[in-house]
Every structure is written in C-alpha cells, then in structure tokens.
C-alpha cells in the first residue's frame, strides 16, 4: 500500500498518535466512569509525546488542562505545538534560559489550578513561596519524582506545605518499574544514540545506587560493560557489591571510568580535583532530575576550550584532556533523547491520573502532608497492566486467607 504523504500530520501529531496506540492503561481509564469535570489542572512535566497524551487523557476526563515543562531542554517543541490542537493550554518550549523556563511556570499558576501534577516540584514550591495567592484554590498535588517528593517532604518538615500531596514516586508500580527499567533503558538509549560508541568492554561508573542507579547498572552490565558503583548509603553499597559490581569512593573510581553516569539527587558529585584526574575521552551523563549533579560551573571554570563536537555532546578540554558531556549535564534521557519507553510511562501516568482523581474526591478529608501512594490504586494499576497483556493470575482461596490471618 502506498503511503499518502500529503495526508501525513505534523511530526508532533505523529508522535502523539504513535504513543496513543501503545498507552493501553490510559486508554482504559478514559473508558471508565471517572470524571475531573470542571477542575483546572496545572501540569509541570517533561513535555514530549507520552506526557502530551497524559494531558489529553485528563482533558477527556473533563478537566481544563494547562501544561508547561519541568526542566529546561526537556520540552519537544513540535509536541508542544501539536498539543494546542487538542484544546489544551500550553506554555512551554525547549530553552536553555532558566528565567524563561520559570516564566512559563508562573503562567501556569496564573490560572489558579485546583490540582497540580508536578515532576520535580518546581511548580509546587513556587506556589508555596513566590505565588502563595494560588494556594487559596489549590486542593492537592500529585508528585512524580524522587527529587520532588524529597523537596515536598522538606516543605512539610518546615511547616510550609499547605495542601495534601500524593507521592506517586512512592508507588511500587512507579519506582520498581519507571525508575529501574525506564531510567535504565532510556539513559543508555540516549548515550548510545548521541555517541554511537560501543558500551561492551568499557568501564562504567554509576554514581548512586537507588532504583534509578540499579537500572542503569543492570543495563550497563547487560551491554557488556564493566560496572563500578559509588554510594554514600552503606546498605545500598552492600547491595551493589552483592549484585556483582565493584564498589568504592568516587574519587578513586572516577579516574578509571570511560563513562560516568550520575543518579544521586545531590549536587557536586565530582570534585574539582577528581575532574582534573578524569581519563582522556571520558563521557559524563546525568540521569538525575536537575543539572547540579555534574558540577557544570566547575567544569566550565576548569576548561581551556569548549565546543559542540556532535549534536547534544559538548567537549571540554581540561589539562590537555577531552571530557565529553551529554545534554549539557541535564537529564540525559530527555534533554538528548525521548525519555522512558511508552509502556513504562503508561504505568506512571496511570498512577498519576488515578492520584488526581483520588485527590479530587478526598482532598477535604486529607491533611497537608505528603502521603504514600494508596495501595488499592497501586494494585489497580498492576491489574490493568496484566489485563492489557491478556495475563491472569491466581487468587487466594478462603482457606488460604484464613491461614494467613491465623496466629
């Protein structure tokens, strides 16, 4: 059959149409008897095709949706433009200018949303600091990330949090799959597509062995890399060791590495002294939310020359050696690739959609604290996933339940 090129839609519409065919959980939720009718939802999220389809789902459930990005460089402009055709308000573009990025966040808050869907907590923190007037209308927040949950728990600890928050990141169907398999695959997808280099045989250092670091290390091992791990948590360090990886201090491991990937959630993972000792040709990539893990300011100061050697890859000459940074030290799988696989984000966005529905129904009964994800919703998403694959599982018999409840 011939392809009728004249009927092809824009690239943004094509991307959204592609993911819509594969996001089975969101498609199922759209057919259920759920409603967000009349509610204003402000979204701050990595704006690419999968997140665009999440916004479309919320719109189909009756919400008025206002969308921006949650990180400079992670918005795909063609998707942002296409999303406007679905009746969704979009204030976002791929930008390196942090002032422009924050101006878009302010525009979303101008609509005084009832609910916030956040990724990294920039929008929620802004609402609790510079834009407190929006709190009068805000009913709750759904937060997607490890970094965002940490920040909002800090707001709670300081007595500043004014609305209930659902920690989507704490759902088992999120961190066990999105963080591990999603980050693991998409990080290496970005590194490989942007460098076109072989991973097998290279020494890879993964800084941080949380769920994201686990996934990155697992995929590196599968690609044939020799994997090293640095950690500050002794329990996670023991886990990495028993998973078969070399474990040690980052200052000792980094000079041996061909590729260094940060997934820590903290700043300044590499010291100036360590940067000077890095191997010629080392590749640096950040898989954490913010661009502070690789100390870019220090690298800029140390470099005698800087230039883009290929798209998304910048070369810094330090002490006569080349150090290559992917995506300017920002979230590598989104600043320089397409983010997590479709099926992974289908899980995470189903969790977020259900959390918004939960907040819309129960916010009056909730305290202004960060809540773990409701277990019944977690299990619902797991069952939806299994059903979408045509998989059935066993149920406990009455006798088995009685046995488990006995003492």
Short mmCIF file of C-alpha atoms in Angstrom, two decimals:
data_model
loop_
_atom_site.label_atom_id
_atom_site.label_comp_id
_atom_site.label_asym_id
_atom_site.label_seq_id
_atom_site.Cartn_x
_atom_site.Cartn_y
_atom_site.Cartn_z
CA UNK A 1 0.00 0.00 0.00
CA UNK A 2 1.37 3.41 -0.92
CA UNK A 3 1.85 5.96 1.82
CA UNK A 4 -0.10 9.12 1.06
CA UNK A 5 2.44 11.70 2.17
CA UNK A 6 0.01 14.54 1.67
CA UNK A 7 -2.16 13.06 4.45
CA UNK A 8 0.65 12.83 6.99
CA UNK A 9 0.18 15.02 10.05
CA UNK A 10 2.85 17.19 11.64
CA UNK A 11 5.69 15.47 13.47
CA UNK A 12 4.18 16.41 16.84
CA UNK A 13 0.82 14.91 15.94
CA UNK A 14 2.52 11.80 14.60
CA UNK A 15 4.42 11.31 17.87
CA UNK A 16 1.26 11.71 19.94
CA UNK A 17 -0.66 9.38 17.62
CA UNK A 18 2.07 6.73 17.94
CA UNK A 19 2.09 6.69 21.75
CA UNK A 20 -1.71 6.73 21.88
CA UNK A 21 -1.69 3.30 20.22
CA UNK A 22 0.53 1.86 22.97
CA UNK A 23 -0.67 3.55 26.18
CA UNK A 24 -3.23 0.87 26.97
CA UNK A 25 -3.74 1.83 30.61
CA UNK A 26 -4.55 5.46 29.84
CA UNK A 27 -6.88 4.29 27.08
CA UNK A 28 -8.65 2.03 29.60
CA UNK A 29 -9.00 4.83 32.16
CA UNK A 30 -10.62 7.05 29.53
CA UNK A 31 -13.42 4.48 29.16
CA UNK A 32 -14.07 4.11 32.89
CA UNK A 33 -16.69 6.06 34.82
CA UNK A 34 -14.24 8.68 36.12
CA UNK A 35 -14.61 12.44 35.99
CA UNK A 36 -12.46 15.52 36.55
CA UNK A 37 -15.16 17.74 35.07
CA UNK A 38 -14.63 21.44 35.63
CA UNK A 39 -11.35 21.09 37.53
CA UNK A 40 -8.33 23.12 36.47
CA UNK A 41 -5.16 21.03 36.38
CA UNK A 42 -1.75 22.66 36.12
CA UNK A 43 0.91 20.31 34.76
CA UNK A 44 4.66 20.80 35.02
CA UNK A 45 6.22 17.81 33.31
CA UNK A 46 8.77 16.80 30.67
CA UNK A 47 6.72 17.75 27.64
CA UNK A 48 7.08 15.09 24.97
CA UNK A 49 4.61 12.79 23.25
CA UNK A 50 3.81 10.50 26.18
CA UNK A 51 3.15 13.37 28.58
CA UNK A 52 1.10 15.06 25.89
CA UNK A 53 -1.15 12.02 25.81
CA UNK A 54 -1.49 12.19 29.59
CA UNK A 55 -2.72 15.77 29.21
CA UNK A 56 -5.17 14.61 26.54
CA UNK A 57 -6.45 11.89 28.89
CA UNK A 58 -7.08 14.43 31.66
CA UNK A 59 -8.87 16.63 29.13
CA UNK A 60 -11.08 13.70 28.07
CA UNK A 61 -11.96 13.15 31.73
CA UNK A 62 -13.36 16.68 31.79
CA UNK A 63 -10.51 18.77 33.19
CA UNK A 64 -9.28 22.10 31.94
CA UNK A 65 -5.58 21.43 31.42
CA UNK A 66 -2.68 23.89 31.47
CA UNK A 67 0.76 22.48 30.63
CA UNK A 68 4.39 23.55 30.83
CA UNK A 69 7.74 21.80 31.06
CA UNK A 70 9.53 20.83 34.26
CA UNK A 71 13.12 21.18 33.11
CA UNK A 72 14.97 23.29 30.54
CA UNK A 73 15.72 21.31 27.36
CA UNK A 74 13.18 18.54 28.03
CA UNK A 75 10.31 20.06 26.01
CA UNK A 76 9.87 18.91 22.42
CA UNK A 77 8.61 21.97 20.54
CA UNK A 78 6.71 20.07 17.85
CA UNK A 79 4.77 18.15 20.52
CA UNK A 80 4.05 21.32 22.50
CA UNK A 81 2.68 22.98 19.38
CA UNK A 82 0.57 19.96 18.38
CA UNK A 83 -0.92 19.66 21.86
CA UNK A 84 -2.63 23.02 21.47
CA UNK A 85 -4.86 21.47 18.81
CA UNK A 86 -6.42 19.25 21.49
CA UNK A 87 -7.87 22.19 23.42
CA UNK A 88 -5.06 22.25 25.97
CA UNK A 89 -3.32 25.44 27.03
CA UNK A 90 0.45 25.14 26.57
CA UNK A 91 3.17 27.50 27.79
CA UNK A 92 6.42 25.72 27.05
CA UNK A 93 9.37 25.50 24.71
CA UNK A 94 12.81 23.93 24.61
CA UNK A 95 15.01 26.57 26.17
CA UNK A 96 18.36 26.98 27.89
CA UNK A 97 17.16 30.15 29.61
CA UNK A 98 16.11 29.34 33.18
CA UNK A 99 14.36 32.71 33.54
CA UNK A 100 12.19 31.88 30.55
CA UNK A 101 11.56 28.41 31.96
CA UNK A 102 10.35 29.86 35.28
CA UNK A 103 8.22 32.45 33.46
CA UNK A 104 6.24 29.53 31.98
CA UNK A 105 5.71 28.08 35.46
CA UNK A 106 4.32 31.43 36.59
CA UNK A 107 1.92 31.45 33.62
CA UNK A 108 0.50 28.07 34.68
CA UNK A 109 -0.03 29.38 38.22
CA UNK A 110 -1.82 32.43 36.78
CA UNK A 111 -4.73 30.08 36.00
CA UNK A 112 -5.01 29.23 39.74
CA UNK A 113 -5.22 25.44 39.28
CA UNK A 114 -7.34 23.21 41.50
CA UNK A 115 -4.79 20.42 41.22
CA UNK A 116 -1.11 20.31 40.29
CA UNK A 117 0.58 17.43 38.52
CA UNK A 118 4.27 18.01 39.15
CA UNK A 119 7.59 16.46 38.16
CA UNK A 120 10.44 17.70 40.33
CA UNK A 121 8.23 20.04 42.43
CA UNK A 122 9.27 23.34 40.85
CA UNK A 123 5.64 24.34 40.27
CA UNK A 124 4.53 23.34 43.78
CA UNK A 125 7.47 25.03 45.50
CA UNK A 126 6.81 28.20 43.52
CA UNK A 127 3.17 28.10 44.66
CA UNK A 128 4.33 27.88 48.30
CA UNK A 129 6.93 30.65 48.07
CA UNK A 130 6.54 33.36 45.44
CA UNK A 131 2.91 32.66 44.45
CA UNK A 132 1.12 31.94 47.72
CA UNK A 133 -2.10 33.51 46.45
CA UNK A 134 -2.75 30.40 44.33
CA UNK A 135 -2.97 28.26 47.49
CA UNK A 136 -6.49 29.57 48.13
CA UNK A 137 -7.72 27.50 45.19
CA UNK A 138 -5.24 24.62 45.24
CA UNK A 139 -6.69 21.33 46.52
CA UNK A 140 -3.77 18.94 46.13
CA UNK A 141 -0.62 17.87 44.32
CA UNK A 142 0.49 14.70 42.56
CA UNK A 143 4.31 14.46 42.52
CA UNK A 144 6.09 12.08 40.17
CA UNK A 145 9.77 12.04 41.16
CA UNK A 146 12.19 11.09 43.93
CA UNK A 147 13.62 14.61 43.90
CA UNK A 148 10.18 16.22 44.00
CA UNK A 149 8.97 14.06 46.90
CA UNK A 150 12.12 14.94 48.86
CA UNK A 151 11.57 18.66 48.31
CA UNK A 152 7.91 18.49 49.32
CA UNK A 153 8.73 16.49 52.44
CA UNK A 154 11.14 19.29 53.31
CA UNK A 155 8.28 21.79 52.89
CA UNK A 156 6.20 19.64 55.22
CA UNK A 157 9.01 19.40 57.80
CA UNK A 158 9.29 23.19 57.85
CA UNK A 159 5.52 23.60 58.30
CA UNK A 160 5.14 25.30 54.92
CA UNK A 161 3.14 22.68 53.00
CA UNK A 162 -0.44 23.95 52.58
CA UNK A 163 -2.08 21.13 50.57
CA UNK A 164 -2.11 17.31 50.59
CA UNK A 165 0.42 15.65 48.29
CA UNK A 166 0.30 12.16 46.82
CA UNK A 167 3.83 10.80 46.39
CA UNK A 168 3.39 8.95 43.10
CA UNK A 169 7.09 8.15 43.14
CA UNK A 170 6.49 6.00 46.24
CA UNK A 171 4.08 3.72 44.41
CA UNK A 172 5.55 0.28 43.86
CA UNK A 173 4.28 0.35 40.28
CA UNK A 174 6.35 3.51 39.83
CA UNK A 175 9.74 3.15 41.46
CA UNK A 176 10.12 -0.56 40.77
CA UNK A 177 9.48 -0.08 37.06
CA UNK A 178 9.78 3.57 35.95
CA UNK A 179 12.92 4.28 37.97
CA UNK A 180 14.60 0.94 37.36
CA UNK A 181 13.57 -0.22 33.89
CA UNK A 182 12.58 3.16 32.44
CA UNK A 183 15.65 5.10 33.55
CA UNK A 184 17.86 2.10 32.92
CA UNK A 185 16.85 1.73 29.27
CA UNK A 186 16.34 5.38 28.36
CA UNK A 187 19.66 6.54 29.85
CA UNK A 188 21.57 4.09 27.69
CA UNK A 189 19.38 4.85 24.68
CA UNK A 190 20.46 8.49 24.94
CA UNK A 191 24.14 7.75 25.49
CA UNK A 192 24.31 5.31 22.58
CA UNK A 193 22.33 7.37 20.09
CA UNK A 194 24.34 10.53 20.87
CA UNK A 195 27.81 8.97 20.87
CA UNK A 196 27.47 5.98 18.51
CA UNK A 197 30.09 4.22 20.66
CA UNK A 198 30.34 0.63 21.86
CA UNK A 199 29.46 0.01 25.53
CA UNK A 200 30.83 -3.53 25.77
CA UNK A 201 34.21 -3.65 27.46
CA UNK A 202 34.08 -0.08 28.77
CA UNK A 203 34.39 0.77 32.45
CA UNK A 204 31.17 2.47 33.57
CA UNK A 205 30.81 4.28 36.89
CA UNK A 206 27.27 4.70 38.22
CA UNK A 207 27.10 7.30 40.99
CA UNK A 208 24.15 6.42 43.21
CA UNK A 209 22.51 3.01 43.64
CA UNK A 210 18.89 3.89 44.24
CA UNK A 211 16.25 2.46 41.95
CA UNK A 212 17.48 4.57 39.01
CA UNK A 213 21.11 3.66 39.61
CA UNK A 214 20.17 -0.02 39.89
CA UNK A 215 18.51 0.11 36.49
CA UNK A 216 21.41 1.94 34.85
CA UNK A 217 23.95 -0.51 36.28
CA UNK A 218 21.83 -3.51 35.29
CA UNK A 219 21.54 -2.34 31.69
CA UNK A 220 25.25 -1.44 31.55
CA UNK A 221 26.11 -4.96 32.67
CA UNK A 222 23.76 -6.39 30.06
CA UNK A 223 25.56 -4.36 27.38
CA UNK A 224 28.87 -5.88 28.41
CA UNK A 225 30.28 -3.00 30.44
CA UNK A 226 32.50 -3.44 33.49
CA UNK A 227 30.43 -1.66 36.12
CA UNK A 228 31.56 0.29 39.16
CA UNK A 229 29.27 1.93 41.74
CA UNK A 230 29.79 4.75 44.24
CA UNK A 231 27.35 5.24 47.12
CA UNK A 232 27.03 7.13 50.42
CA UNK A 233 24.48 4.69 51.85
CA UNK A 234 26.29 1.60 53.23
CA UNK A 235 23.24 -0.64 52.74
CA UNK A 236 22.93 0.27 49.06
CA UNK A 237 26.69 -0.14 48.70
CA UNK A 238 26.46 -3.69 50.03
CA UNK A 239 23.58 -4.37 47.66
CA UNK A 240 25.63 -3.13 44.67
CA UNK A 241 28.53 -5.32 45.79
CA UNK A 242 26.29 -8.40 46.03
CA UNK A 243 24.80 -7.58 42.63
CA UNK A 244 28.30 -8.16 41.29
CA UNK A 245 29.63 -4.62 40.87
CA UNK A 246 32.85 -3.00 42.07
CA UNK A 247 32.13 -0.52 44.88
CA UNK A 248 34.32 2.27 46.20
CA UNK A 249 34.85 6.00 46.65
CA UNK A 250 34.06 8.14 43.65
CA UNK A 251 37.41 9.94 43.78
CA UNK A 252 39.15 6.58 43.35
CA UNK A 253 36.76 5.08 40.78
CA UNK A 254 36.13 8.08 38.51
CA UNK A 255 39.67 8.26 37.02
CA UNK A 256 39.25 4.64 35.83
CA UNK A 257 35.91 5.25 34.09
CA UNK A 258 35.20 5.58 30.39
CA UNK A 259 31.60 6.65 31.14
CA UNK A 260 30.29 8.26 34.34
CA UNK A 261 26.54 8.48 34.99
CA UNK A 262 25.14 10.36 37.98
CA UNK A 263 21.85 9.30 39.57
CA UNK A 264 22.15 10.65 43.10
CA UNK A 265 19.73 13.55 43.64
CA UNK A 266 22.54 15.63 45.17
CA UNK A 267 24.86 18.32 43.85
CA UNK A 268 28.58 18.30 43.05
CA UNK A 269 29.06 14.57 42.63
CA UNK A 270 32.53 15.19 41.18
CA UNK A 271 35.05 17.45 42.92
CA UNK A 272 37.41 19.77 41.00
CA UNK A 273 40.33 17.53 41.94
CA UNK A 274 38.50 14.49 40.57
CA UNK A 275 37.59 16.30 37.35
CA UNK A 276 41.29 17.03 36.77
CA UNK A 277 42.06 13.31 37.16
CA UNK A 278 39.42 12.05 34.71
CA UNK A 279 40.51 9.89 31.80
CA UNK A 280 41.00 11.49 28.40
CA UNK A 281 37.81 10.92 26.40
CA UNK A 282 35.56 10.23 29.39
CA UNK A 283 31.82 10.69 28.82
CA UNK A 284 29.69 12.34 31.53
CA UNK A 285 25.91 11.95 31.67
CA UNK A 286 23.38 12.92 34.32
CA UNK A 287 20.30 10.78 34.99
CA UNK A 288 19.16 12.83 38.00
CA UNK A 289 16.41 15.44 37.77
CA UNK A 290 18.45 18.66 38.00
CA UNK A 291 21.67 19.75 36.30
CA UNK A 292 23.62 20.07 39.54
CA UNK A 293 24.94 16.52 39.85
CA UNK A 294 27.69 17.03 37.29
CA UNK A 295 29.22 20.33 38.55
CA UNK A 296 28.97 22.20 35.26
CA UNK A 297 30.16 25.53 36.71
CA UNK A 298 33.37 23.90 37.94
CA UNK A 299 33.86 22.19 34.60
CA UNK A 300 33.34 25.49 32.76
CA UNK A 301 35.93 27.16 35.01
CA UNK A 302 38.49 24.41 34.56
CA UNK A 303 38.10 24.11 30.78
CA UNK A 304 40.51 25.95 28.48
CA UNK A 305 38.27 25.25 25.49
CA UNK A 306 34.64 24.23 24.96
CA UNK A 307 32.84 23.27 21.76
CA UNK A 308 29.99 21.07 20.48
CA UNK A 309 31.65 18.05 18.88
CA UNK A 310 28.35 16.49 17.74
CA UNK A 311 24.69 17.21 18.47
CA UNK A 312 23.98 17.06 22.22
CA UNK A 313 27.65 16.37 23.03
CA UNK A 314 29.92 19.16 24.29
CA UNK A 315 33.68 18.73 24.59
CA UNK A 316 35.54 20.42 27.46
CA UNK A 317 39.34 20.49 27.28
CA UNK A 318 40.79 20.22 30.80
CA UNK A 319 44.52 19.75 31.45
CA UNK A 320 45.01 18.72 27.84
CA UNK A 321 42.32 16.04 28.06
CA UNK A 322 38.87 15.86 26.44
CA UNK A 323 35.81 15.50 28.68
CA UNK A 324 32.53 14.92 26.85
CA UNK A 325 29.21 15.97 28.45
CA UNK A 326 25.85 14.85 27.03
CA UNK A 327 22.85 17.19 27.13
CA UNK A 328 24.67 19.97 28.98
CA UNK A 329 24.55 17.97 32.19
CA UNK A 330 20.75 17.98 32.23
CA UNK A 331 18.53 14.92 32.41
CA UNK A 332 20.24 12.88 29.71
CA UNK A 333 17.29 10.74 28.63
CA UNK A 334 15.08 13.77 27.96
CA UNK A 335 17.47 16.61 27.12
CA UNK A 336 19.08 14.40 24.49
CA UNK A 337 16.52 11.66 23.74
CA UNK A 338 12.82 10.75 24.05
CA UNK A 339 12.59 9.74 27.70
CA UNK A 340 11.28 6.46 29.08
CA UNK A 341 9.69 3.80 26.87
CA UNK A 342 5.98 4.19 26.16
CA UNK A 343 4.84 1.19 28.21
CA UNK A 344 6.74 2.42 31.28
CA UNK A 345 5.17 5.87 31.17
CA UNK A 346 1.77 4.26 30.63
CA UNK A 347 2.19 2.77 34.12
CA UNK A 348 3.41 6.00 35.71
CA UNK A 349 0.77 8.17 34.08
CA UNK A 350 -2.00 5.77 35.05
CA UNK A 351 -0.77 6.19 38.63
CA UNK A 352 -0.77 9.97 38.28
CA UNK A 353 -4.22 10.08 36.70
CA UNK A 354 -5.69 7.95 39.49
CA UNK A 355 -3.94 10.09 42.12
CA UNK A 356 -5.56 13.23 40.71
CA UNK A 357 -8.95 11.52 40.77
CA UNK A 358 -8.28 10.45 44.37
CA UNK A 359 -7.32 13.99 45.41
CA UNK A 360 -10.37 15.47 43.70
CA UNK A 361 -12.62 13.16 45.73
CA UNK A 362 -10.86 13.14 49.11
CA UNK A 363 -8.93 16.41 49.49
CA UNK A 364 -11.30 17.73 52.16
CA UNK A 365 -10.51 14.74 54.37
CA UNK A 366 -6.74 14.84 53.86
CA UNK A 367 -4.11 16.62 55.94
CA UNK A 368 -1.48 18.92 54.46
CA UNK A 369 1.20 16.25 54.37
CA UNK A 370 2.96 14.03 51.82
CA UNK A 371 1.02 10.77 51.56
CA UNK A 372 2.38 7.48 50.30
CA UNK A 373 0.55 6.24 47.26
CA UNK A 374 -2.75 4.47 48.15
CA UNK A 375 -2.15 0.72 47.94
CA UNK A 376 -5.51 0.00 46.36
CA UNK A 377 -4.66 2.28 43.42
CA UNK A 378 -1.20 0.75 43.11
CA UNK A 379 -2.73 -2.71 42.81
CA UNK A 380 -5.38 -1.43 40.39
CA UNK A 381 -2.68 -0.23 38.00
CA UNK A 382 -0.88 -3.57 38.29
CA UNK A 383 -4.08 -5.44 37.41
CA UNK A 384 -4.78 -3.10 34.50
CA UNK A 385 -1.31 -3.81 33.16
CA UNK A 386 -1.77 -7.58 33.41
CA UNK A 387 -5.20 -7.46 31.77
CA UNK A 388 -3.86 -5.30 28.93
CA UNK A 389 -1.38 -8.12 28.24
CA UNK A 390 -4.03 -10.83 28.49
CA UNK A 391 -2.43 -12.28 31.64
CA UNK A 392 -4.46 -13.76 34.50
CA UNK A 393 -3.09 -14.56 37.95
CA UNK A 394 -4.29 -16.69 40.86
CA UNK A 395 -6.38 -15.57 43.82
CA UNK A 396 -6.11 -16.82 47.38
CA UNK A 397 -8.75 -19.30 48.42
CA UNK A 398 -10.82 -18.65 51.56
CA UNK A 399 -8.82 -21.35 53.32
CA UNK A 400 -5.54 -19.69 52.34
CA UNK A 401 -6.75 -16.30 53.62
CA UNK A 402 -7.77 -17.85 56.94
CA UNK A 403 -4.34 -19.45 57.23
CA UNK A 404 -2.58 -16.12 56.61
CA UNK A 405 -4.78 -14.38 59.17
CA UNK A 406 -4.22 -17.04 61.85
CA UNK A 407 -1.69 -16.84 64.66
#
